């Protein structure tokens, strides 16, 4: 079947939940994807911040192959597997936290955090069940996670939604203070908002949330599903702020591309769940955990994070140049590490499409942001190439 025939079948058989770009990918190497007709694309989407090691990473492939060859693709969480234990130890040590629940996605990692927070609240009072989240946040597509998501467009047509969620303004501590009540058990926030438009939190905001949670005995939950696992230039984005959460949620790059999620706890969040409270058939599965062990050792034992920091500064410098060159199209570049956004005055989709035509994958974030979340292994040559394509795409719109 050729590419067009495959796309026709895809449109027929797959439920219409995505606005899919008309391409079918077949192979990947480094920062490049190749479609079934042999056309190559430079990938600055990276599976939306998933493929941190790029495509075809030898170390990751070897780690996964070892599990496949052992035959232990999966065993129930009724039993232990050594990969999950090793990943839990490596993850908690790297995050300076204590314990972890493994699942398969970001939404699930947040569901576990929401349930844990409510059980934590119940311990002091049956009415302490409310969770404060931020406007423009994104936490996933399951019912708890979409309700936690502070964007109406994700709620429309899916009511009734679970109750007990309130929304405060991001980077506005007074707004959070005004939203918190005696019924609040937790605050959930992304240290760098992703889907909302690549908006880093201010340090004083996260410090203020930490102090507020300590004062009122609430749990501080950081959703690092998108901004975690080295993307910020440190293993976890909260480490760039020096503010430690009680619960950290992860997914996306956690296992380098194999589906995996984690809800990591510290201190007062450690012993809230007891057997029977929560579970996942596939969570902590040997294949995914071998991927997580490889990712975590790359963050801890190699210079990957330093590389991200250096490439992030380089990329942001190039984006700043585009802002200067096209002031009527681009207003500002912002981000941390290799999670960056270019704020546009035109719909991002126009630039995304123009870049696609020229062999570059980029994507939108929020209503007006062009997002760059390439593999963390990206180098200057590919950054220059990507910027040249964005430049020529903007030129057609200027
Ligand atoms: N939280 C954040 C910050 C995200 O960016 C996402 C996905 O984009 C999610 C949660 C949901 O993750 P998943 O799609 O793996 O459920």
mmCIF file of C-alpha atoms and ligand atoms in Angstrom:
data_model
loop_
_atom_site.group_PDB
_atom_site.id
_atom_site.type_symbol
_atom_site.label_atom_id
_atom_site.label_comp_id
_atom_site.label_asym_id
_atom_site.label_seq_id
_atom_site.Cartn_x
_atom_site.Cartn_y
_atom_site.Cartn_z
ATOM 1 C CA UNK A 1 0.000 0.000 0.000
ATOM 2 C CA UNK A 2 1.319 3.474 -0.764
ATOM 3 C CA UNK A 3 1.194 6.397 1.675
ATOM 4 C CA UNK A 4 -2.071 7.811 0.324
ATOM 5 C CA UNK A 5 -3.817 4.423 0.510
ATOM 6 C CA UNK A 6 -2.619 3.924 4.082
ATOM 7 C CA UNK A 7 -3.932 7.388 5.034
ATOM 8 C CA UNK A 8 -7.306 6.623 3.429
ATOM 9 C CA UNK A 9 -7.578 3.431 5.499
ATOM 10 C CA UNK A 10 -6.421 5.266 8.619
ATOM 11 C CA UNK A 11 -9.147 7.891 8.162
ATOM 12 C CA UNK A 12 -11.704 5.120 7.776
ATOM 13 C CA UNK A 13 -10.759 2.858 10.672
ATOM 14 C CA UNK A 14 -9.312 5.177 13.318
ATOM 15 C CA UNK A 15 -11.755 7.230 15.420
ATOM 16 C CA UNK A 16 -11.573 10.890 14.544
ATOM 17 C CA UNK A 17 -9.795 12.196 17.660
ATOM 18 C CA UNK A 18 -6.760 13.831 16.028
ATOM 19 C CA UNK A 19 -6.270 16.322 13.184
ATOM 20 C CA UNK A 20 -3.628 14.106 11.645
ATOM 21 C CA UNK A 21 -0.961 15.401 9.289
ATOM 22 C CA UNK A 22 -0.984 13.427 6.003
ATOM 23 C CA UNK A 23 2.182 11.394 6.510
ATOM 24 C CA UNK A 24 2.875 7.794 7.571
ATOM 25 C CA UNK A 25 6.212 7.293 9.273
ATOM 26 C CA UNK A 26 8.170 4.107 8.849
ATOM 27 C CA UNK A 27 11.617 4.533 10.423
ATOM 28 C CA UNK A 28 13.638 6.914 12.577
ATOM 29 C CA UNK A 29 17.294 7.691 13.233
ATOM 30 C CA UNK A 30 18.603 10.363 15.588
ATOM 31 C CA UNK A 31 16.451 13.499 15.079
ATOM 32 C CA UNK A 32 15.058 12.298 11.729
ATOM 33 C CA UNK A 33 11.941 10.383 10.723
ATOM 34 C CA UNK A 34 11.421 8.821 7.310
ATOM 35 C CA UNK A 35 7.993 8.203 5.829
ATOM 36 C CA UNK A 36 6.854 5.099 3.929
ATOM 37 C CA UNK A 37 7.775 6.789 0.621
ATOM 38 C CA UNK A 38 11.321 7.591 1.766
ATOM 39 C CA UNK A 39 10.928 11.338 2.489
ATOM 40 C CA UNK A 40 12.952 12.468 5.496
ATOM 41 C CA UNK A 41 11.770 14.963 8.136
ATOM 42 C CA UNK A 42 13.761 16.735 10.842
ATOM 43 C CA UNK A 43 11.754 16.164 14.010
ATOM 44 C CA UNK A 44 11.406 18.992 16.540
ATOM 45 C CA UNK A 45 8.252 17.409 17.980
ATOM 46 C CA UNK A 46 9.940 14.266 19.303
ATOM 47 C CA UNK A 47 6.623 12.456 19.804
ATOM 48 C CA UNK A 48 5.583 15.565 21.822
ATOM 49 C CA UNK A 49 8.503 15.518 24.255
ATOM 50 C CA UNK A 50 8.635 11.718 24.424
ATOM 51 C CA UNK A 51 11.585 10.618 22.286
ATOM 52 C CA UNK A 52 14.244 12.209 24.471
ATOM 53 C CA UNK A 53 17.056 10.028 23.166
ATOM 54 C CA UNK A 54 16.035 10.446 19.543
ATOM 55 C CA UNK A 55 15.218 7.507 17.285
ATOM 56 C CA UNK A 56 17.144 4.258 17.226
ATOM 57 C CA UNK A 57 19.240 4.974 20.334
ATOM 58 C CA UNK A 58 21.615 2.024 20.694
ATOM 59 C CA UNK A 59 21.600 1.941 24.514
ATOM 60 C CA UNK A 60 17.812 2.061 24.740
ATOM 61 C CA UNK A 61 17.387 -0.586 22.046
ATOM 62 C CA UNK A 62 19.834 -2.885 23.849
ATOM 63 C CA UNK A 63 18.084 -2.444 27.198
ATOM 64 C CA UNK A 64 14.680 -3.215 25.655
ATOM 65 C CA UNK A 65 16.020 -6.163 23.663
ATOM 66 C CA UNK A 66 17.446 -7.697 26.823
ATOM 67 C CA UNK A 67 13.951 -7.813 28.338
ATOM 68 C CA UNK A 68 12.380 -9.188 25.156
ATOM 69 C CA UNK A 69 15.022 -11.901 24.979
ATOM 70 C CA UNK A 70 14.444 -12.845 28.622
ATOM 71 C CA UNK A 71 10.789 -13.635 27.860
ATOM 72 C CA UNK A 72 9.597 -11.533 30.834
ATOM 73 C CA UNK A 73 7.651 -8.983 28.806
ATOM 74 C CA UNK A 74 5.069 -8.702 31.544
ATOM 75 C CA UNK A 75 4.211 -10.195 34.897
ATOM 76 C CA UNK A 76 1.460 -8.985 37.211
ATOM 77 C CA UNK A 77 2.031 -6.430 39.953
ATOM 78 C CA UNK A 78 0.981 -9.239 42.278
ATOM 79 C CA UNK A 79 4.692 -10.085 41.967
ATOM 80 C CA UNK A 80 7.918 -8.069 41.793
ATOM 81 C CA UNK A 81 10.080 -7.607 38.708
ATOM 82 C CA UNK A 82 13.639 -6.345 39.140
ATOM 83 C CA UNK A 83 13.342 -3.612 36.487
ATOM 84 C CA UNK A 84 10.548 -1.855 38.386
ATOM 85 C CA UNK A 85 12.526 -2.002 41.615
ATOM 86 C CA UNK A 86 15.671 -0.644 39.947
ATOM 87 C CA UNK A 87 13.692 2.124 38.174
ATOM 88 C CA UNK A 88 11.951 3.104 41.437
ATOM 89 C CA UNK A 89 15.295 3.369 43.260
ATOM 90 C CA UNK A 90 16.952 5.347 40.451
ATOM 91 C CA UNK A 91 13.960 7.674 40.037
ATOM 92 C CA UNK A 92 13.441 8.470 43.706
ATOM 93 C CA UNK A 93 17.177 9.045 44.257
ATOM 94 C CA UNK A 94 17.454 11.366 41.251
ATOM 95 C CA UNK A 95 14.363 13.329 42.334
ATOM 96 C CA UNK A 96 15.303 13.419 46.036
ATOM 97 C CA UNK A 97 11.988 11.711 46.783
ATOM 98 C CA UNK A 98 10.979 8.470 48.477
ATOM 99 C CA UNK A 99 8.466 6.167 46.783
ATOM 100 C CA UNK A 100 6.735 5.672 43.434
ATOM 101 C CA UNK A 101 3.639 4.200 41.792
ATOM 102 C CA UNK A 102 4.162 3.221 38.140
ATOM 103 C CA UNK A 103 1.473 3.447 35.464
ATOM 104 C CA UNK A 104 1.384 3.951 31.688
ATOM 105 C CA UNK A 105 0.653 7.596 30.866
ATOM 106 C CA UNK A 106 0.546 11.151 32.122
ATOM 107 C CA UNK A 107 -3.204 11.199 32.698
ATOM 108 C CA UNK A 108 -2.936 8.060 34.810
ATOM 109 C CA UNK A 109 -0.008 9.476 36.788
ATOM 110 C CA UNK A 110 -2.187 12.506 37.586
ATOM 111 C CA UNK A 111 -5.238 10.364 38.444
ATOM 112 C CA UNK A 112 -3.123 8.553 41.033
ATOM 113 C CA UNK A 113 -1.936 11.902 42.415
ATOM 114 C CA UNK A 114 -5.522 13.225 42.636
ATOM 115 C CA UNK A 115 -6.748 10.098 44.430
ATOM 116 C CA UNK A 116 -3.786 10.176 46.799
ATOM 117 C CA UNK A 117 -4.416 13.860 47.562
ATOM 118 C CA UNK A 118 -8.082 13.226 48.339
ATOM 119 C CA UNK A 119 -7.268 10.317 50.637
ATOM 120 C CA UNK A 120 -4.680 12.541 52.327
ATOM 121 C CA UNK A 121 -7.366 15.226 52.816
ATOM 122 C CA UNK A 122 -9.895 12.712 54.152
ATOM 123 C CA UNK A 123 -7.493 11.839 56.942
ATOM 124 C CA UNK A 124 -7.939 15.246 58.563
ATOM 125 C CA UNK A 125 -11.546 15.986 57.528
ATOM 126 C CA UNK A 126 -14.216 14.399 55.300
ATOM 127 C CA UNK A 127 -14.646 17.738 53.508
ATOM 128 C CA UNK A 128 -10.951 18.323 52.680
ATOM 129 C CA UNK A 129 -11.218 17.026 49.132
ATOM 130 C CA UNK A 130 -10.810 20.088 46.905
ATOM 131 C CA UNK A 131 -7.921 20.469 44.515
ATOM 132 C CA UNK A 132 -6.701 23.805 43.175
ATOM 133 C CA UNK A 133 -5.202 23.806 39.675
ATOM 134 C CA UNK A 134 -4.202 26.566 37.254
ATOM 135 C CA UNK A 135 -5.882 28.338 34.371
ATOM 136 C CA UNK A 136 -4.284 27.248 31.043
ATOM 137 C CA UNK A 137 -2.973 24.057 32.625
ATOM 138 C CA UNK A 138 -3.136 20.657 30.981
ATOM 139 C CA UNK A 139 -3.169 17.382 32.899
ATOM 140 C CA UNK A 140 -4.584 14.746 30.524
ATOM 141 C CA UNK A 141 -7.803 13.368 29.044
ATOM 142 C CA UNK A 142 -9.280 11.054 31.684
ATOM 143 C CA UNK A 143 -12.138 12.488 33.762
ATOM 144 C CA UNK A 144 -10.104 13.581 36.770
ATOM 145 C CA UNK A 145 -7.312 14.898 34.575
ATOM 146 C CA UNK A 146 -9.541 16.894 32.206
ATOM 147 C CA UNK A 147 -11.381 18.384 35.152
ATOM 148 C CA UNK A 148 -8.039 19.348 36.692
ATOM 149 C CA UNK A 149 -7.130 20.906 33.332
ATOM 150 C CA UNK A 150 -7.910 24.626 33.554
ATOM 151 C CA UNK A 151 -9.121 25.090 29.970
ATOM 152 C CA UNK A 152 -12.835 25.095 29.152
ATOM 153 C CA UNK A 153 -12.290 23.777 25.632
ATOM 154 C CA UNK A 154 -11.364 20.365 27.064
ATOM 155 C CA UNK A 155 -14.507 20.249 29.236
ATOM 156 C CA UNK A 156 -17.143 21.143 26.647
ATOM 157 C CA UNK A 157 -19.646 18.343 25.899
ATOM 158 C CA UNK A 158 -18.194 15.966 28.488
ATOM 159 C CA UNK A 159 -20.186 17.030 31.530
ATOM 160 C CA UNK A 160 -21.016 16.097 34.171
ATOM 161 C CA UNK A 161 -17.439 16.440 35.359
ATOM 162 C CA UNK A 162 -16.210 15.370 38.807
ATOM 163 C CA UNK A 163 -16.671 18.090 41.437
ATOM 164 C CA UNK A 164 -14.115 19.542 43.838
ATOM 165 C CA UNK A 165 -11.772 21.387 41.470
ATOM 166 C CA UNK A 166 -11.066 25.143 41.502
ATOM 167 C CA UNK A 167 -8.849 27.157 39.181
ATOM 168 C CA UNK A 168 -6.405 29.931 40.036
ATOM 169 C CA UNK A 169 -4.247 32.125 37.832
ATOM 170 C CA UNK A 170 -0.812 30.718 36.983
ATOM 171 C CA UNK A 171 2.106 32.778 38.310
ATOM 172 C CA UNK A 172 -0.294 34.725 40.569
ATOM 173 C CA UNK A 173 0.165 33.702 44.194
ATOM 174 C CA UNK A 174 -2.599 36.022 45.434
ATOM 175 C CA UNK A 175 -5.051 34.316 43.069
ATOM 176 C CA UNK A 176 -4.076 30.896 44.494
ATOM 177 C CA UNK A 177 -4.416 32.182 48.070
ATOM 178 C CA UNK A 178 -7.869 33.527 47.244
ATOM 179 C CA UNK A 179 -8.907 30.180 45.713
ATOM 180 C CA UNK A 180 -7.658 27.927 48.526
ATOM 181 C CA UNK A 181 -10.246 27.208 51.248
ATOM 182 C CA UNK A 182 -10.435 25.003 54.343
ATOM 183 C CA UNK A 183 -11.651 22.265 51.976
ATOM 184 C CA UNK A 184 -8.484 22.321 49.838
ATOM 185 C CA UNK A 185 -6.209 19.293 50.168
ATOM 186 C CA UNK A 186 -3.766 19.916 47.318
ATOM 187 C CA UNK A 187 -2.429 22.308 44.682
ATOM 188 C CA UNK A 188 -1.545 20.872 41.271
ATOM 189 C CA UNK A 189 0.701 22.844 38.918
ATOM 190 C CA UNK A 190 3.049 22.353 35.943
ATOM 191 C CA UNK A 191 6.420 24.028 36.686
ATOM 192 C CA UNK A 192 6.489 24.849 32.965
ATOM 193 C CA UNK A 193 3.054 24.938 31.365
ATOM 194 C CA UNK A 194 3.230 22.949 28.133
ATOM 195 C CA UNK A 195 -0.060 22.712 26.250
ATOM 196 C CA UNK A 196 -1.038 26.112 27.689
ATOM 197 C CA UNK A 197 1.733 27.755 25.621
ATOM 198 C CA UNK A 198 5.222 26.976 27.057
ATOM 199 C CA UNK A 199 5.019 29.268 30.068
ATOM 200 C CA UNK A 200 7.664 28.753 32.776
ATOM 201 C CA UNK A 201 6.533 29.357 36.356
ATOM 202 C CA UNK A 202 8.233 32.179 38.209
ATOM 203 C CA UNK A 203 10.504 31.016 41.025
ATOM 204 C CA UNK A 204 8.708 33.171 43.601
ATOM 205 C CA UNK A 205 5.377 31.641 42.533
ATOM 206 C CA UNK A 206 6.526 28.052 43.171
ATOM 207 C CA UNK A 207 8.230 29.124 46.412
ATOM 208 C CA UNK A 208 4.989 30.780 47.486
ATOM 209 C CA UNK A 209 2.992 27.629 46.683
ATOM 210 C CA UNK A 210 5.439 25.543 48.725
ATOM 211 C CA UNK A 211 5.095 27.864 51.721
ATOM 212 C CA UNK A 212 1.283 27.921 51.392
ATOM 213 C CA UNK A 213 1.087 24.118 51.258
ATOM 214 C CA UNK A 214 3.336 23.830 54.307
ATOM 215 C CA UNK A 215 1.314 26.422 56.233
ATOM 216 C CA UNK A 216 -2.053 24.786 55.469
ATOM 217 C CA UNK A 217 -0.900 21.134 55.421
ATOM 218 C CA UNK A 218 -1.802 20.661 51.746
ATOM 219 C CA UNK A 219 0.054 18.556 49.192
ATOM 220 C CA UNK A 220 2.012 20.327 46.460
ATOM 221 C CA UNK A 221 1.807 18.304 43.243
ATOM 222 C CA UNK A 222 4.085 19.101 40.291
ATOM 223 C CA UNK A 223 2.966 17.744 36.928
ATOM 224 C CA UNK A 224 6.239 17.222 35.052
ATOM 225 C CA UNK A 225 4.757 14.913 32.445
ATOM 226 C CA UNK A 226 6.023 17.243 29.700
ATOM 227 C CA UNK A 227 8.748 19.310 31.381
ATOM 228 C CA UNK A 228 10.418 16.488 33.348
ATOM 229 C CA UNK A 229 13.076 13.899 32.453
ATOM 230 C CA UNK A 230 15.853 16.298 31.496
ATOM 231 C CA UNK A 231 13.856 18.608 29.250
ATOM 232 C CA UNK A 232 14.487 21.680 31.427
ATOM 233 C CA UNK A 233 18.251 21.114 31.587
ATOM 234 C CA UNK A 234 18.023 19.370 34.980
ATOM 235 C CA UNK A 235 16.597 15.868 35.501
ATOM 236 C CA UNK A 236 13.388 17.492 36.816
ATOM 237 C CA UNK A 237 12.167 21.037 36.208
ATOM 238 C CA UNK A 238 11.536 21.655 39.933
ATOM 239 C CA UNK A 239 15.298 21.301 40.415
ATOM 240 C CA UNK A 240 15.833 24.420 38.296
ATOM 241 C CA UNK A 241 13.683 26.288 40.861
ATOM 242 C CA UNK A 242 14.935 24.626 44.054
ATOM 243 C CA UNK A 243 11.334 23.917 45.137
ATOM 244 C CA UNK A 244 10.529 20.333 46.108
ATOM 245 C CA UNK A 245 6.999 18.936 45.613
ATOM 246 C CA UNK A 246 5.228 16.362 47.794
ATOM 247 C CA UNK A 247 4.096 14.540 44.645
ATOM 248 C CA UNK A 248 5.739 14.554 41.215
ATOM 249 C CA UNK A 249 3.996 13.128 38.154
ATOM 250 C CA UNK A 250 5.934 11.939 35.103
ATOM 251 C CA UNK A 251 5.302 10.139 31.818
ATOM 252 C CA UNK A 252 6.220 10.956 28.180
ATOM 253 C CA UNK A 253 10.064 10.635 28.154
ATOM 254 C CA UNK A 254 10.165 8.514 31.329
ATOM 255 C CA UNK A 255 10.965 5.313 29.421
ATOM 256 C CA UNK A 256 12.411 6.924 26.273
ATOM 257 C CA UNK A 257 9.347 6.142 24.146
ATOM 258 C CA UNK A 258 7.903 3.017 25.754
ATOM 259 C CA UNK A 259 4.591 3.951 27.455
ATOM 260 C CA UNK A 260 5.213 4.632 31.158
ATOM 261 C CA UNK A 261 4.038 7.012 33.846
ATOM 262 C CA UNK A 262 4.964 7.588 37.479
ATOM 263 C CA UNK A 263 3.515 9.203 40.591
ATOM 264 C CA UNK A 264 6.448 9.904 42.898
ATOM 265 C CA UNK A 265 5.932 10.785 46.568
ATOM 266 C CA UNK A 266 7.868 12.364 49.395
ATOM 267 C CA UNK A 267 7.373 12.748 53.152
ATOM 268 C CA UNK A 268 3.717 13.121 54.107
ATOM 269 C CA UNK A 269 2.547 11.700 50.750
ATOM 270 C CA UNK A 270 4.513 8.467 51.165
ATOM 271 C CA UNK A 271 2.200 6.265 53.178
ATOM 272 C CA UNK A 272 -1.268 7.427 52.145
ATOM 273 C CA UNK A 273 -2.051 4.610 49.720
ATOM 274 C CA UNK A 274 -2.445 1.141 51.177
ATOM 275 C CA UNK A 275 -2.988 -2.154 49.303
ATOM 276 C CA UNK A 276 -6.215 -2.058 47.314
ATOM 277 C CA UNK A 277 -6.326 1.749 46.961
ATOM 278 C CA UNK A 278 -4.893 1.941 43.469
ATOM 279 C CA UNK A 279 -3.555 -0.330 40.735
ATOM 280 C CA UNK A 280 -2.621 -0.687 37.089
ATOM 281 C CA UNK A 281 -2.299 -3.973 35.198
ATOM 282 C CA UNK A 282 0.555 -2.787 33.002
ATOM 283 C CA UNK A 283 2.137 -0.184 35.308
ATOM 284 C CA UNK A 284 5.780 -0.960 36.070
ATOM 285 C CA UNK A 285 5.928 -3.576 33.320
ATOM 286 C CA UNK A 286 9.436 -4.987 32.726
ATOM 287 C CA UNK A 287 9.842 -3.582 29.196
ATOM 288 C CA UNK A 288 8.814 -0.048 30.193
ATOM 289 C CA UNK A 289 10.917 -0.173 33.350
ATOM 290 C CA UNK A 290 14.013 -1.269 31.421
ATOM 291 C CA UNK A 291 13.436 1.838 29.264
ATOM 292 C CA UNK A 292 13.046 3.972 32.404
ATOM 293 C CA UNK A 293 16.283 2.564 33.895
ATOM 294 C CA UNK A 294 18.134 3.483 30.696
ATOM 295 C CA UNK A 295 16.645 7.019 30.595
ATOM 296 C CA UNK A 296 17.385 7.621 34.272
ATOM 297 C CA UNK A 297 20.975 6.438 33.964
ATOM 298 C CA UNK A 298 21.471 8.751 30.959
ATOM 299 C CA UNK A 299 20.221 11.675 33.072
ATOM 300 C CA UNK A 300 22.367 10.742 36.050
ATOM 301 C CA UNK A 301 25.550 9.290 34.565
ATOM 302 C CA UNK A 302 26.116 11.225 31.328
ATOM 303 C CA UNK A 303 26.339 14.893 30.381
ATOM 304 C CA UNK A 304 22.861 14.817 28.773
ATOM 305 C CA UNK A 305 21.412 17.505 31.088
ATOM 306 C CA UNK A 306 24.390 19.833 30.510
ATOM 307 C CA UNK A 307 23.950 19.273 26.774
ATOM 308 C CA UNK A 308 20.240 20.186 27.042
ATOM 309 C CA UNK A 309 21.103 23.381 28.898
ATOM 310 C CA UNK A 310 23.711 24.360 26.290
ATOM 311 C CA UNK A 311 21.502 23.509 23.296
ATOM 312 C CA UNK A 312 18.544 25.252 24.937
ATOM 313 C CA UNK A 313 20.505 28.490 25.240
ATOM 314 C CA UNK A 314 21.657 28.121 21.629
ATOM 315 C CA UNK A 315 18.136 27.443 20.333
ATOM 316 C CA UNK A 316 16.605 30.318 22.328
ATOM 317 C CA UNK A 317 19.279 32.658 20.930
ATOM 318 C CA UNK A 318 18.218 31.636 17.419
ATOM 319 C CA UNK A 319 14.538 32.101 18.280
ATOM 320 C CA UNK A 320 15.324 35.576 19.654
ATOM 321 C CA UNK A 321 16.931 36.381 16.297
ATOM 322 C CA UNK A 322 13.690 35.361 14.555
ATOM 323 C CA UNK A 323 11.759 37.685 16.889
ATOM 324 C CA UNK A 324 14.063 40.545 15.843
ATOM 325 C CA UNK A 325 13.829 39.628 12.167
ATOM 326 C CA UNK A 326 10.029 39.193 12.029
ATOM 327 C CA UNK A 327 8.641 41.602 14.668
ATOM 328 C CA UNK A 328 5.205 41.626 13.028
ATOM 329 C CA UNK A 329 4.951 37.793 13.186
ATOM 330 C CA UNK A 330 6.813 36.827 16.382
ATOM 331 C CA UNK A 331 6.491 38.663 19.686
ATOM 332 C CA UNK A 332 8.691 36.699 22.094
ATOM 333 C CA UNK A 333 10.623 33.439 22.564
ATOM 334 C CA UNK A 334 10.369 31.703 25.944
ATOM 335 C CA UNK A 335 11.077 28.401 27.653
ATOM 336 C CA UNK A 336 13.704 26.456 29.550
ATOM 337 C CA UNK A 337 16.231 23.928 28.309
ATOM 338 C CA UNK A 338 14.840 22.207 25.212
ATOM 339 C CA UNK A 339 11.208 23.133 25.876
ATOM 340 C CA UNK A 340 10.707 26.357 23.950
ATOM 341 C CA UNK A 341 7.964 28.408 22.391
ATOM 342 C CA UNK A 342 7.841 31.210 19.848
ATOM 343 C CA UNK A 343 4.809 33.420 20.400
ATOM 344 C CA UNK A 344 3.198 34.326 17.068
ATOM 345 C CA UNK A 345 0.715 36.890 15.838
ATOM 346 C CA UNK A 346 -0.520 34.471 13.156
ATOM 347 C CA UNK A 347 -2.168 31.081 13.793
ATOM 348 C CA UNK A 348 0.680 28.629 14.592
ATOM 349 C CA UNK A 349 -0.906 26.050 12.293
ATOM 350 C CA UNK A 350 0.117 28.163 9.283
ATOM 351 C CA UNK A 351 3.790 27.969 10.284
ATOM 352 C CA UNK A 352 3.489 24.290 11.265
ATOM 353 C CA UNK A 353 2.145 23.497 7.776
ATOM 354 C CA UNK A 354 4.759 25.605 5.982
ATOM 355 C CA UNK A 355 7.540 23.888 7.973
ATOM 356 C CA UNK A 356 6.056 20.455 7.215
ATOM 357 C CA UNK A 357 6.175 21.219 3.485
ATOM 358 C CA UNK A 358 9.886 21.985 3.940
ATOM 359 C CA UNK A 359 10.630 18.796 5.886
ATOM 360 C CA UNK A 360 10.505 20.035 9.498
ATOM 361 C CA UNK A 361 8.117 18.805 12.190
ATOM 362 C CA UNK A 362 7.104 21.435 14.773
ATOM 363 C CA UNK A 363 3.799 21.861 16.598
ATOM 364 C CA UNK A 364 1.568 24.425 18.218
ATOM 365 C CA UNK A 365 0.981 25.018 21.926
ATOM 366 C CA UNK A 366 -1.949 27.069 23.222
ATOM 367 C CA UNK A 367 -3.518 29.458 20.715
ATOM 368 C CA UNK A 368 -0.497 31.393 19.564
ATOM 369 C CA UNK A 369 2.702 29.496 20.247
ATOM 370 C CA UNK A 370 4.984 27.496 17.978
ATOM 371 C CA UNK A 371 6.511 24.759 20.145
ATOM 372 C CA UNK A 372 9.993 23.225 19.903
ATOM 373 C CA UNK A 373 10.534 20.009 21.886
ATOM 374 C CA UNK A 374 13.203 18.121 19.910
ATOM 375 C CA UNK A 375 15.050 15.023 21.135
ATOM 376 C CA UNK A 376 17.369 16.019 23.996
ATOM 377 C CA UNK A 377 20.280 14.709 21.947
ATOM 378 C CA UNK A 378 19.814 17.366 19.227
ATOM 379 C CA UNK A 379 22.971 19.222 18.144
ATOM 380 C CA UNK A 380 23.753 22.675 16.738
ATOM 381 C CA UNK A 381 23.754 21.520 13.103
ATOM 382 C CA UNK A 382 20.152 20.294 13.340
ATOM 383 C CA UNK A 383 19.090 23.365 15.347
ATOM 384 C CA UNK A 384 20.519 25.577 12.581
ATOM 385 C CA UNK A 385 18.712 23.513 9.966
ATOM 386 C CA UNK A 386 15.395 23.747 11.823
ATOM 387 C CA UNK A 387 15.743 27.483 12.343
ATOM 388 C CA UNK A 388 16.523 28.000 8.640
ATOM 389 C CA UNK A 389 13.272 26.191 7.768
ATOM 390 C CA UNK A 390 11.220 28.187 10.303
ATOM 391 C CA UNK A 391 12.860 31.345 8.939
ATOM 392 C CA UNK A 392 11.910 30.557 5.325
ATOM 393 C CA UNK A 393 8.384 29.547 6.446
ATOM 394 C CA UNK A 394 7.927 32.846 8.296
ATOM 395 C CA UNK A 395 9.264 34.705 5.241
ATOM 396 C CA UNK A 396 6.332 33.387 3.181
ATOM 397 C CA UNK A 397 3.888 34.795 5.765
ATOM 398 C CA UNK A 398 5.612 38.152 6.323
HETATM 399 N N1 LIG B 1 0.293 16.466 31.895
HETATM 400 C C1 LIG B 1 0.966 17.243 31.043
HETATM 401 C C2 LIG B 1 1.700 18.443 31.560
HETATM 402 C C3 LIG B 1 0.955 16.969 29.675
HETATM 403 O O1 LIG B 1 1.606 17.775 28.823
HETATM 404 C C4 LIG B 1 0.247 15.829 29.224
HETATM 405 C C5 LIG B 1 0.188 15.514 27.784
HETATM 406 O O2 LIG B 1 0.476 16.299 26.931
HETATM 407 C C6 LIG B 1 -0.421 15.035 30.154
HETATM 408 C C7 LIG B 1 -0.366 15.377 31.487
HETATM 409 C C8 LIG B 1 -1.186 13.835 29.700
HETATM 410 O O3 LIG B 1 -0.283 12.817 29.363
HETATM 411 P P1 LIG B 1 -0.799 11.531 28.540
HETATM 412 O O4 LIG B 1 -1.162 11.995 27.177
HETATM 413 O O5 LIG B 1 0.402 10.607 28.566
HETATM 414 O O6 LIG B 1 -1.951 10.980 29.293
#
